[in-house]
Short mmCIF file of C-alpha atoms and ligand atoms in Angstrom, two decimals:
data_model
loop_
_atom_site.label_atom_id
_atom_site.label_comp_id
_atom_site.label_asym_id
_atom_site.label_seq_id
_atom_site.Cartn_x
_atom_site.Cartn_y
_atom_site.Cartn_z
CA UNK A 86 0.08 19.54 11.36
CA UNK A 87 -0.77 21.11 8.07
CA UNK A 88 -4.49 19.59 7.94
CA UNK A 89 -6.69 18.04 10.44
CA UNK A 90 -9.72 16.25 9.18
CA UNK A 91 -12.11 15.97 12.33
CA UNK A 92 -14.97 13.62 12.76
CA UNK A 93 -14.90 11.71 9.59
CA UNK A 94 -16.53 8.32 9.18
CA UNK A 95 -13.31 6.60 7.37
CA UNK A 96 -14.34 3.66 5.43
CA UNK A 97 -12.09 0.94 4.15
CA UNK A 98 -12.61 -2.58 2.86
CA UNK A 99 -11.90 -3.70 6.64
CA UNK A 100 -14.95 -1.79 7.99
CA UNK A 101 -15.74 1.83 9.39
CA UNK A 102 -14.93 4.09 12.35
CA UNK A 103 -15.41 7.66 13.34
CA UNK A 104 -11.59 9.44 13.23
CA UNK A 105 -9.59 12.47 13.16
CA UNK A 106 -7.15 12.40 10.30
CA UNK A 107 -3.75 14.27 10.67
CA UNK A 108 -1.85 15.12 7.63
CA UNK A 109 1.54 16.80 7.30
CA UNK A 110 3.41 17.69 4.32
CA UNK A 111 2.12 15.01 1.75
CA UNK A 112 1.54 12.29 4.27
CA UNK A 113 -0.97 10.94 6.98
CA UNK A 114 0.73 11.20 10.46
CA UNK A 115 -2.14 10.22 12.53
CA UNK A 116 -5.25 8.42 12.46
CA UNK A 117 -6.98 8.52 15.85
CA UNK A 118 -10.14 8.74 18.12
CA UNK A 119 -11.84 11.88 17.57
CA UNK A 120 -11.05 14.83 20.10
CA UNK A 121 -7.48 13.93 21.04
CA UNK A 122 -6.35 17.34 22.31
CA UNK A 123 -2.73 16.95 21.04
CA UNK A 124 -4.18 17.05 17.35
CA UNK A 125 -4.06 20.30 15.70
CA UNK A 126 -4.05 21.52 12.21
CA UNK A 127 -3.24 24.66 10.30
CA UNK A 128 -6.04 24.06 8.44
CA UNK A 129 -9.00 21.91 9.71
CA UNK A 130 -11.82 20.34 7.98
CA UNK A 131 -14.96 19.49 10.02
CA UNK A 132 -16.09 16.17 8.50
CA UNK A 133 -18.89 15.34 10.78
CA UNK A 134 -21.65 13.58 9.09
CA UNK A 135 -19.08 13.08 6.08
CA UNK A 136 -17.34 9.79 4.95
CA UNK A 137 -13.69 9.46 4.01
CA UNK A 138 -12.66 7.00 1.45
CA UNK A 139 -9.25 6.15 0.49
CA UNK A 140 -8.54 8.51 -2.61
CA UNK A 141 -10.32 7.01 -5.50
CA UNK A 142 -7.97 5.84 -8.14
CA UNK A 143 -9.39 5.43 -11.70
CA UNK A 144 -7.37 2.79 -13.46
CA UNK A 145 -8.56 3.38 -16.93
CA UNK A 146 -8.75 7.06 -18.39
CA UNK A 147 -8.09 8.42 -21.93
CA UNK A 148 -6.71 12.04 -21.36
CA UNK A 149 -5.93 12.37 -25.03
CA UNK A 150 -2.77 14.46 -24.83
CA UNK A 151 -0.34 14.61 -26.48
CA UNK A 152 -2.24 14.97 -30.14
CA UNK A 153 -5.77 14.96 -29.44
CA UNK A 154 -6.07 18.01 -27.17
CA UNK A 155 -9.46 19.05 -28.73
CA UNK A 156 -10.87 15.99 -27.00
CA UNK A 157 -9.32 16.17 -23.75
CA UNK A 158 -6.12 17.27 -21.94
CA UNK A 159 -3.99 16.55 -18.79
CA UNK A 160 -5.59 19.78 -17.39
CA UNK A 161 -9.17 19.14 -18.26
CA UNK A 162 -9.31 15.50 -17.52
CA UNK A 163 -7.76 15.75 -14.15
CA UNK A 164 -9.80 18.77 -13.57
CA UNK A 165 -12.98 16.46 -13.98
CA UNK A 166 -11.27 13.79 -11.90
CA UNK A 167 -10.85 15.72 -8.61
CA UNK A 168 -14.21 17.24 -9.16
CA UNK A 169 -15.47 13.79 -9.24
CA UNK A 170 -13.42 12.83 -6.10
CA UNK A 171 -10.57 10.76 -8.02
CA UNK A 172 -7.25 11.49 -6.50
CA UNK A 173 -5.03 9.12 -8.90
CA UNK A 174 -5.71 8.43 -12.73
CA UNK A 175 -3.84 5.69 -14.83
CA UNK A 176 -3.73 6.75 -18.54
CA UNK A 177 -3.72 4.91 -21.74
CA UNK A 178 -1.34 4.75 -24.57
CA UNK A 179 -3.73 5.43 -27.61
CA UNK A 180 -2.60 9.09 -27.86
CA UNK A 181 -0.98 10.73 -30.83
CA UNK A 182 1.75 9.51 -31.05
CA UNK A 183 1.04 6.33 -29.12
CA UNK A 184 2.95 5.60 -25.82
CA UNK A 185 5.07 3.07 -27.36
CA UNK A 186 8.83 4.27 -26.64
CA UNK A 187 10.57 5.56 -23.59
CA UNK A 188 10.92 8.90 -25.13
CA UNK A 189 7.27 9.25 -25.60
CA UNK A 190 6.33 7.89 -22.21
CA UNK A 191 8.85 10.38 -20.63
CA UNK A 192 7.27 13.31 -22.68
CA UNK A 193 3.77 12.42 -21.73
CA UNK A 194 4.81 12.44 -18.21
CA UNK A 195 6.40 15.54 -18.52
CA UNK A 196 3.42 16.94 -20.06
CA UNK A 197 1.05 15.67 -17.38
CA UNK A 198 3.32 17.01 -14.63
CA UNK A 199 2.64 20.82 -16.03
CA UNK A 200 -0.70 20.55 -15.34
CA UNK A 201 -2.48 17.93 -13.53
CA UNK A 202 -4.76 18.29 -10.77
CA UNK A 203 -4.30 14.84 -9.48
CA UNK A 204 -1.67 12.03 -9.43
CA UNK A 205 -1.22 10.00 -12.42
CA UNK A 206 0.43 6.78 -14.11
CA UNK A 207 0.75 5.97 -17.48
CA UNK A 208 0.38 2.46 -19.73
CA UNK A 209 2.82 1.59 -22.62
CA UNK A 210 1.59 0.34 -25.83
CA UNK A 211 2.24 -3.33 -26.91
CA UNK A 212 1.75 -2.32 -30.58
CA UNK A 213 1.65 -4.58 -33.81
CA UNK A 214 5.38 -4.91 -33.97
CA UNK A 215 5.99 -5.27 -30.28
CA UNK A 216 9.20 -3.06 -30.61
CA UNK A 217 10.57 -0.99 -27.60
CA UNK A 218 8.60 -3.14 -25.07
CA UNK A 219 11.34 -4.28 -23.34
CA UNK A 220 13.16 -0.67 -23.16
CA UNK A 221 9.91 0.71 -22.17
CA UNK A 222 9.41 -2.00 -19.40
CA UNK A 223 12.87 -1.32 -18.21
CA UNK A 224 12.65 2.37 -18.02
CA UNK A 225 10.32 2.18 -15.12
CA UNK A 226 8.10 4.83 -16.30
CA UNK A 227 5.05 2.96 -16.72
CA UNK A 228 2.29 1.27 -14.16
CA UNK A 229 1.54 -1.40 -16.88
CA UNK A 230 1.50 -2.34 -20.48
CA UNK A 231 -1.75 -2.32 -22.65
CA UNK A 232 -2.46 -4.11 -26.10
CA UNK A 233 -5.81 -3.88 -28.13
CA UNK A 234 -7.02 -7.07 -29.38
CA UNK A 235 -9.76 -5.79 -31.29
CA UNK A 236 -10.49 -2.69 -33.20
CA UNK A 237 -11.24 0.62 -31.19
CA UNK A 238 -10.19 4.37 -31.18
CA UNK A 239 -6.88 4.91 -32.38
CA UNK A 240 -6.49 1.87 -34.91
CA UNK A 241 -3.75 0.38 -32.88
CA UNK A 242 -3.39 -3.40 -33.49
CA UNK A 243 -1.84 -6.07 -31.22
CA UNK A 244 1.08 -8.22 -32.25
CA UNK A 245 0.40 -12.02 -33.29
CA UNK A 246 0.61 -14.67 -30.62
CA UNK A 247 4.58 -14.84 -30.87
CA UNK A 248 4.58 -11.23 -30.35
CA UNK A 249 2.34 -11.12 -27.64
CA UNK A 250 4.18 -13.92 -25.75
CA UNK A 251 7.39 -11.88 -26.06
CA UNK A 252 5.57 -8.79 -24.74
CA UNK A 253 4.05 -10.96 -21.78
CA UNK A 254 7.50 -12.56 -20.91
CA UNK A 255 8.87 -9.02 -20.82
CA UNK A 256 5.81 -7.89 -18.55
CA UNK A 257 6.49 -10.75 -16.03
CA UNK A 258 10.25 -10.18 -15.78
CA UNK A 259 9.80 -6.53 -15.15
CA UNK A 260 6.62 -6.68 -12.96
CA UNK A 261 4.44 -5.33 -15.31
CA UNK A 262 0.75 -6.48 -15.76
CA UNK A 263 -0.35 -6.46 -19.36
CA UNK A 264 -3.91 -5.21 -19.89
CA UNK A 265 -6.10 -6.30 -22.67
CA UNK A 266 -8.71 -4.68 -24.66
CA UNK A 267 -10.60 -7.99 -25.20
CA UNK A 268 -12.56 -8.04 -28.38
CA UNK A 269 -11.78 -10.44 -31.13
CA UNK A 270 -10.85 -8.56 -34.20
CA UNK A 271 -12.33 -11.08 -36.81
CA UNK A 272 -15.59 -11.53 -35.29
CA UNK A 273 -16.02 -7.80 -34.81
CA UNK A 274 -14.86 -6.84 -38.57
CA UNK A 275 -17.04 -9.75 -39.90
CA UNK A 276 -20.20 -8.90 -37.67
CA UNK A 277 -19.89 -5.07 -38.57
CA UNK A 278 -19.59 -5.65 -42.27
CA UNK A 279 -22.48 -7.98 -42.40
CA UNK A 280 -24.64 -5.23 -40.33
CA UNK A 281 -23.46 -2.44 -42.49
CA UNK A 282 -24.49 -4.74 -45.61
CA UNK A 283 -28.07 -4.61 -44.59
CA UNK A 284 -28.23 -0.63 -44.41
CA UNK A 285 -28.66 -0.36 -40.65
CA UNK A 286 -27.26 2.86 -39.31
CA UNK A 287 -29.10 2.79 -35.95
CA UNK A 288 -27.27 2.85 -32.44
CA UNK A 289 -28.46 -0.64 -31.78
CA UNK A 290 -26.61 -1.92 -34.61
CA UNK A 291 -23.28 -1.06 -32.90
CA UNK A 292 -24.15 -3.54 -29.87
CA UNK A 293 -25.00 -6.26 -32.58
CA UNK A 294 -21.61 -5.81 -34.28
CA UNK A 295 -19.70 -6.58 -31.00
CA UNK A 296 -21.21 -9.72 -29.56
CA UNK A 297 -20.39 -11.06 -26.18
CA UNK A 298 -18.69 -14.04 -28.11
CA UNK A 299 -16.32 -11.61 -29.48
CA UNK A 300 -15.15 -10.78 -25.95
CA UNK A 301 -15.25 -14.38 -24.84
CA UNK A 302 -12.92 -15.36 -27.63
CA UNK A 303 -10.51 -12.65 -26.98
CA UNK A 304 -10.14 -13.37 -23.02
CA UNK A 305 -9.64 -17.02 -24.11
CA UNK A 306 -6.74 -15.81 -26.36
CA UNK A 307 -5.55 -13.61 -23.70
CA UNK A 308 -5.68 -16.44 -21.11
CA UNK A 309 -3.97 -18.99 -23.11
CA UNK A 310 -1.02 -16.71 -23.79
CA UNK A 311 -0.86 -15.85 -20.02
CA UNK A 312 -1.08 -19.56 -19.18
CA UNK A 313 1.89 -20.24 -21.57
CA UNK A 314 4.09 -17.40 -20.37
CA UNK A 315 3.19 -17.40 -16.60
CA UNK A 316 2.84 -13.62 -16.98
CA UNK A 317 -0.03 -11.43 -14.93
CA UNK A 318 -2.78 -9.92 -17.09
CA UNK A 319 -5.89 -7.66 -16.79
CA UNK A 320 -9.17 -7.86 -18.58
CA UNK A 321 -10.17 -4.00 -19.44
CA UNK A 322 -14.04 -2.92 -19.18
CA UNK A 323 -15.51 -6.38 -18.82
CA UNK A 324 -18.83 -6.14 -20.49
CA UNK A 325 -20.62 -9.65 -20.47
CA UNK A 326 -21.22 -12.78 -18.51
CA UNK A 327 -19.60 -14.85 -21.11
CA UNK A 328 -16.48 -12.81 -20.76
CA UNK A 329 -16.59 -13.26 -16.92
CA UNK A 330 -16.96 -17.02 -17.38
CA UNK A 331 -13.90 -17.02 -19.52
CA UNK A 332 -12.03 -14.81 -17.04
CA UNK A 333 -13.07 -17.49 -14.30
CA UNK A 334 -11.85 -20.53 -16.32
CA UNK A 335 -8.50 -19.06 -16.84
CA UNK A 336 -8.33 -18.12 -13.20
CA UNK A 337 -9.20 -21.63 -12.37
CA UNK A 338 -6.27 -22.84 -14.52
CA UNK A 339 -3.97 -20.88 -12.30
CA UNK A 340 -3.27 -17.69 -14.41
CA UNK A 341 -3.02 -14.26 -12.46
CA UNK A 342 -5.84 -12.53 -14.10
CA UNK A 343 -7.62 -9.49 -12.68
CA UNK A 344 -10.40 -7.42 -14.48
CA UNK A 345 -12.44 -4.45 -14.27
CA UNK A 346 -15.90 -2.99 -14.93
CA UNK A 347 -17.20 0.33 -16.05
CA UNK A 348 -20.00 2.13 -14.37
CA UNK A 349 -21.82 2.19 -17.98
CA UNK A 350 -21.47 -1.64 -18.12
CA UNK A 351 -22.91 -2.10 -14.58
CA UNK A 352 -25.71 0.24 -14.93
CA UNK A 353 -27.14 0.89 -18.28
CA UNK A 354 -29.87 -0.97 -19.96
CA UNK A 355 -30.46 -1.40 -23.75
CA UNK A 356 -32.95 1.64 -23.76
CA UNK A 357 -29.89 3.90 -23.64
CA UNK A 358 -29.52 3.25 -27.46
CA UNK A 359 -33.16 4.89 -27.69
CA UNK A 360 -32.40 7.56 -25.37
CA UNK A 361 -28.67 8.49 -26.01
CA UNK A 362 -28.17 7.12 -29.46
CA UNK A 363 -24.56 7.49 -30.64
CA UNK A 364 -23.68 9.14 -27.35
CA UNK A 365 -23.84 5.65 -25.88
CA UNK A 366 -21.55 4.09 -28.57
CA UNK A 367 -18.54 2.63 -26.76
CA UNK A 368 -16.19 -0.63 -26.98
CA UNK A 369 -17.27 -2.94 -25.88
CA UNK A 370 -20.74 -1.90 -26.12
CA UNK A 371 -23.39 -1.62 -23.08
CA UNK A 372 -25.16 -4.79 -23.41
CA UNK A 373 -27.77 -4.35 -20.47
CA UNK A 374 -29.69 -7.15 -18.82
CA UNK A 375 -28.88 -10.11 -18.12
CA UNK A 376 -25.28 -9.03 -18.51
CA UNK A 377 -25.39 -6.11 -16.23
CA UNK A 378 -26.83 -8.00 -13.35
CA UNK A 379 -24.43 -10.47 -13.86
CA UNK A 380 -21.35 -7.93 -13.79
CA UNK A 381 -22.99 -6.21 -10.41
CA UNK A 382 -23.48 -9.63 -8.76
CA UNK A 383 -19.44 -10.45 -9.53
CA UNK A 384 -18.43 -6.83 -8.60
CA UNK A 385 -20.10 -7.47 -5.25
CA UNK A 386 -18.72 -10.90 -4.59
CA UNK A 387 -15.34 -10.26 -5.68
CA UNK A 388 -15.11 -11.99 -8.89
CA UNK A 389 -14.67 -8.64 -10.59
CA UNK A 390 -11.62 -6.69 -8.86
CA UNK A 391 -12.23 -3.20 -9.34
CA UNK A 392 -14.23 -0.28 -11.19
CA UNK A 393 -12.58 1.91 -13.94
CA UNK A 394 -14.33 4.30 -15.95
CA UNK A 395 -12.69 4.09 -19.58
CA UNK A 396 -13.04 7.81 -19.59
CA UNK A 397 -12.89 8.37 -23.37
CA UNK A 398 -14.29 11.82 -24.59
CA UNK A 399 -14.83 12.69 -28.15
CA UNK A 400 -16.35 15.87 -29.93
CA UNK A 401 -19.81 16.46 -29.49
CA UNK A 402 -20.36 17.05 -33.21
CA UNK A 403 -18.83 13.62 -33.98
CA UNK A 404 -20.81 11.88 -31.14
CA UNK A 405 -24.06 13.08 -32.40
CA UNK A 406 -23.48 12.12 -36.06
CA UNK A 407 -26.57 10.61 -37.84
CA UNK A 408 -25.11 7.22 -38.85
CA UNK A 409 -23.80 4.93 -35.77
CA UNK A 410 -20.69 3.74 -38.05
CA UNK A 411 -19.54 7.49 -38.26
CA UNK A 412 -19.67 7.96 -34.47
CA UNK A 413 -16.64 7.25 -32.64
CA UNK A 414 -16.68 5.13 -29.56
CA UNK A 415 -16.44 6.20 -25.68
CA UNK A 416 -17.73 9.01 -23.70
CA UNK A 417 -16.67 10.84 -20.52
CA UNK A 418 -16.77 9.06 -17.04
CA UNK A 419 -14.28 9.98 -14.50
CA UNK A 420 -16.40 12.70 -12.94
CA UNK A 421 -19.66 10.65 -12.85
CA UNK A 422 -18.12 7.43 -11.28
CA UNK A 423 -18.60 8.13 -7.78
CA UNK A 424 -22.29 9.66 -7.72
CA UNK A 425 -23.26 6.93 -9.87
CA UNK A 426 -21.87 4.13 -7.54
CA UNK A 427 -23.39 5.88 -4.71
CA UNK A 428 -26.68 6.23 -6.03
CA UNK A 429 -27.24 3.16 -8.06
CA UNK A 430 -25.06 0.90 -5.92
CA UNK A 431 -24.71 1.79 -2.40
CA UNK A 432 -28.15 3.49 -2.12
CA UNK A 433 -29.89 0.38 -3.85
CA UNK A 434 -28.10 -1.95 -1.42
CA UNK A 435 -26.16 -4.26 -3.81
CA UNK A 436 -22.58 -2.44 -3.31
CA UNK A 437 -21.55 -1.83 0.46
CA UNK A 438 -19.45 1.36 1.04
CA UNK A 439 -16.65 -0.91 2.33
CA UNK A 440 -16.66 -2.61 -1.15
CA UNK A 441 -16.88 0.60 -2.85
CA UNK A 442 -13.71 1.55 -0.98
CA UNK A 443 -11.96 -1.40 -2.09
CA UNK A 444 -12.90 -1.60 -5.85
CA UNK A 445 -12.47 2.22 -6.42
CA UNK A 446 -9.03 2.45 -4.60
CA UNK A 447 -7.29 -0.43 -2.69
CA UNK A 448 -7.67 -2.97 -5.28
CA UNK A 449 -6.64 -0.78 -8.05
CA UNK A 450 -3.50 0.21 -6.01
CA UNK A 451 -2.96 -3.49 -5.44
CA UNK A 452 -3.36 -4.66 -9.11
CA UNK A 453 -0.96 -1.99 -10.65
CA UNK A 454 1.22 -2.37 -7.75
CA UNK A 455 1.19 1.44 -6.89
CA UNK A 456 3.40 0.77 -3.73
CA UNK A 457 2.59 1.17 -0.23
CA UNK A 458 1.60 4.66 -0.31
CA UNK A 459 -1.30 4.73 -2.73
CA UNK A 460 -4.88 3.24 -1.86
CA UNK A 461 -4.65 3.27 1.83
CA UNK A 462 -5.28 5.56 4.65
CA UNK A 463 -2.35 4.63 7.04
CA UNK A 464 0.32 6.45 8.62
CA UNK A 465 3.04 7.15 6.32
CA UNK A 466 0.98 6.75 3.11
CA UNK A 467 0.35 9.50 0.72
CA UNK A 468 -2.51 11.67 2.07
CA UNK A 469 -4.99 11.07 -0.72
CA UNK A 470 -8.50 11.27 0.73
CA UNK A 471 -12.08 11.57 -0.88
CA UNK A 472 -14.61 13.05 1.44
CA UNK A 473 -18.23 12.30 0.60
CA UNK A 474 -21.64 13.61 1.48
CA UNK A 475 -23.92 10.34 1.15
CA UNK A 476 -27.07 12.90 1.07
CA UNK A 477 -25.78 15.36 -1.50
CA UNK A 478 -28.25 15.54 -4.45
CA UNK A 479 -27.31 16.06 -8.01
CA UNK A 480 -28.15 15.86 -11.50
CA UNK A 481 -25.88 14.67 -14.31
CA UNK A 482 -25.64 17.38 -16.94
CA UNK A 483 -23.06 17.77 -19.68
CA UNK A 484 -23.02 21.56 -18.90
CA UNK A 485 -21.95 20.93 -15.18
CA UNK A 486 -19.11 18.58 -15.69
CA UNK A 487 -15.65 19.67 -15.90
CA UNK A 488 -13.92 17.69 -18.70
CA UNK A 489 -13.56 19.12 -22.30
CA UNK A 490 -16.09 16.99 -23.91
CA UNK A 491 -18.73 16.08 -21.62
CA UNK A 492 -21.64 14.43 -23.41
CA UNK A 493 -22.57 11.16 -21.39
CA UNK A 494 -25.28 8.40 -21.76
CA UNK A 495 -26.03 9.03 -18.12
CA UNK A 496 -27.34 12.78 -19.12
CA UNK A 497 -30.25 13.62 -16.79
CA UNK A 498 -29.67 11.10 -14.12
CA UNK A 499 -30.70 12.15 -10.61
CA UNK A 500 -27.91 11.41 -8.12
CA UNK A 501 -27.52 11.05 -4.34
CA UNK A 502 -24.20 11.25 -2.82
CA UNK A 503 -20.96 12.92 -4.13
CA UNK A 504 -17.59 14.06 -3.34
CA UNK A 505 -17.32 17.29 -1.42
CA UNK A 506 -13.70 17.53 -0.98
CA UNK A 507 -10.77 15.63 -2.87
CA UNK A 508 -7.51 15.78 -0.99
CA UNK A 509 -4.26 14.75 -3.20
CA UNK A 510 -0.91 14.05 -1.20
CA UNK A 511 -2.02 16.40 1.68
CA UNK A 512 -3.53 19.14 -0.36
CA UNK A 513 -7.02 20.09 -0.72
CA UNK A 514 -7.76 20.35 -4.46
CA UNK A 515 -11.36 20.25 -4.38
CA UNK A 516 -13.46 21.70 -1.67
CA UNK A 517 -17.30 22.04 -1.50
CA UNK A 518 -17.60 21.59 -5.25
CA UNK A 519 -14.84 24.12 -6.07
CA UNK A 520 -11.46 23.67 -7.39
CA UNK A 521 -9.14 24.82 -4.38
CA UNK A 522 -5.64 24.67 -5.94
CA UNK A 523 -3.88 25.79 -9.04
CA UNK A 524 -3.19 23.06 -11.63
CA UNK A 525 0.11 21.15 -11.62
CA UNK A 526 0.15 19.65 -8.27
CA UNK A 527 -0.26 16.16 -9.65
CA UNK A 528 2.86 14.00 -9.90
CA UNK A 529 3.52 10.56 -11.50
CA UNK A 530 3.26 7.56 -8.91
CA UNK A 531 6.36 5.96 -7.84
CA UNK A 532 5.93 2.18 -7.81
C1 NCD B 1467 -11.42 4.37 -26.07
C2 NCD B 1467 -11.14 5.67 -26.61
O1 NCD B 1467 -11.93 6.55 -27.46
O2 NCD B 1467 -9.95 6.14 -26.70
N1 NCD B 1467 -12.91 4.20 -26.69
C3 NCD B 1467 -13.86 3.12 -26.32
O3 NCD B 1467 -14.87 2.92 -26.71
N2 NCD B 1467 -13.65 2.57 -25.26
C4 NCD B 1467 -10.58 3.38 -26.63
C5 NCD B 1467 -10.62 1.89 -25.69
O4 NCD B 1467 -10.65 1.85 -24.63
O5 NCD B 1467 -11.32 0.85 -26.45
ZN1 ZN B 1468 -10.64 -0.46 -24.60
#
């Protein structure tokens, strides 16, 4: 055995038990009662007092390479991921150029394989013309398709309804779920123009420019087209109770519709616009109460399927611009997800550790059909494991994070609980808060 993790409290959606976990090569080979003499590892980790989760999968990151390497790269983005206990990331297509042809998908995967610390999958773009979607889907290089129904970083537009119907039909045929950035373009553009005309430049004006109705309207559009085509869909970064209600209406009508929520939409309140200003600008915006408590309840009871970070870093000098209209939307998140969910979810009692394992790993693997090797701690599966210390104290500081641009609206937040080891396909990539392997171990997930 290459690696033996002893006395870990293994937590999955089904419960928890203390086990020894044996790893040989890249796979789990035994999960057994502790102390079985037959189990020996070349390397051993004593995990007494620690919890083991199925390796975290962040289903929504923007790692910016190719084209925007000043914001993030595969090396720095996956470095932040493994430092935060994440073993697989699914990366978004609004790079430069966007991931909208087979050649561009292949070259992004090749770039990632050069320097990734963790495993990865990529989304292909359904762009305004809808071109190349069939070839992309057929290529087998993607975990899903993505389209932007509203304006956001990259300025990429979705096709009209006919084009979307064609893309959804292709998605259905090739087993690719289509992810929607769900904000209605017309509502957002009209609201933003009206607010700008008043002379407002404060951070709260961004929230007002993107009302919950914009999200609900876009989800209704997506739901209607999914219903017509029978295709599977996914709502990215759900931010409002109204959006959640729209998701539920389309599910009740028979649509296969999954959805995700980010730590910032779950946990931040409106005062963040005073404390963090433009750093908190993100699409869709953080709305605070009562939306955030509705999202927490829905994550806990299963109406929301999973958590994803929407890790979307920008240069500090741009995030700190005076006028909110000049500030780009998005901020980092892949490294802070786990400590935040442990502190403000598990320790506060509304999120069980079992549900955390489900929403940060098992469900993500299920939604994107990452195959029998991801999102499960079972003999034969990829040995992806996140070891956590529930008592480990921390404070979120940009200077201590491992991405390229680390401004966060959670700056200064005290946390309790963090990853202390990140194991990717059998290799310990992070151990005791330090990188333990050279970059380049990460591989594309095989669906
Ligand atoms: C994302 C980005 O910067 O790439 N920004 C954001 O505010 N969420 C794009 C996106 O996912 O909308
Ligand atoms: Zn988005």
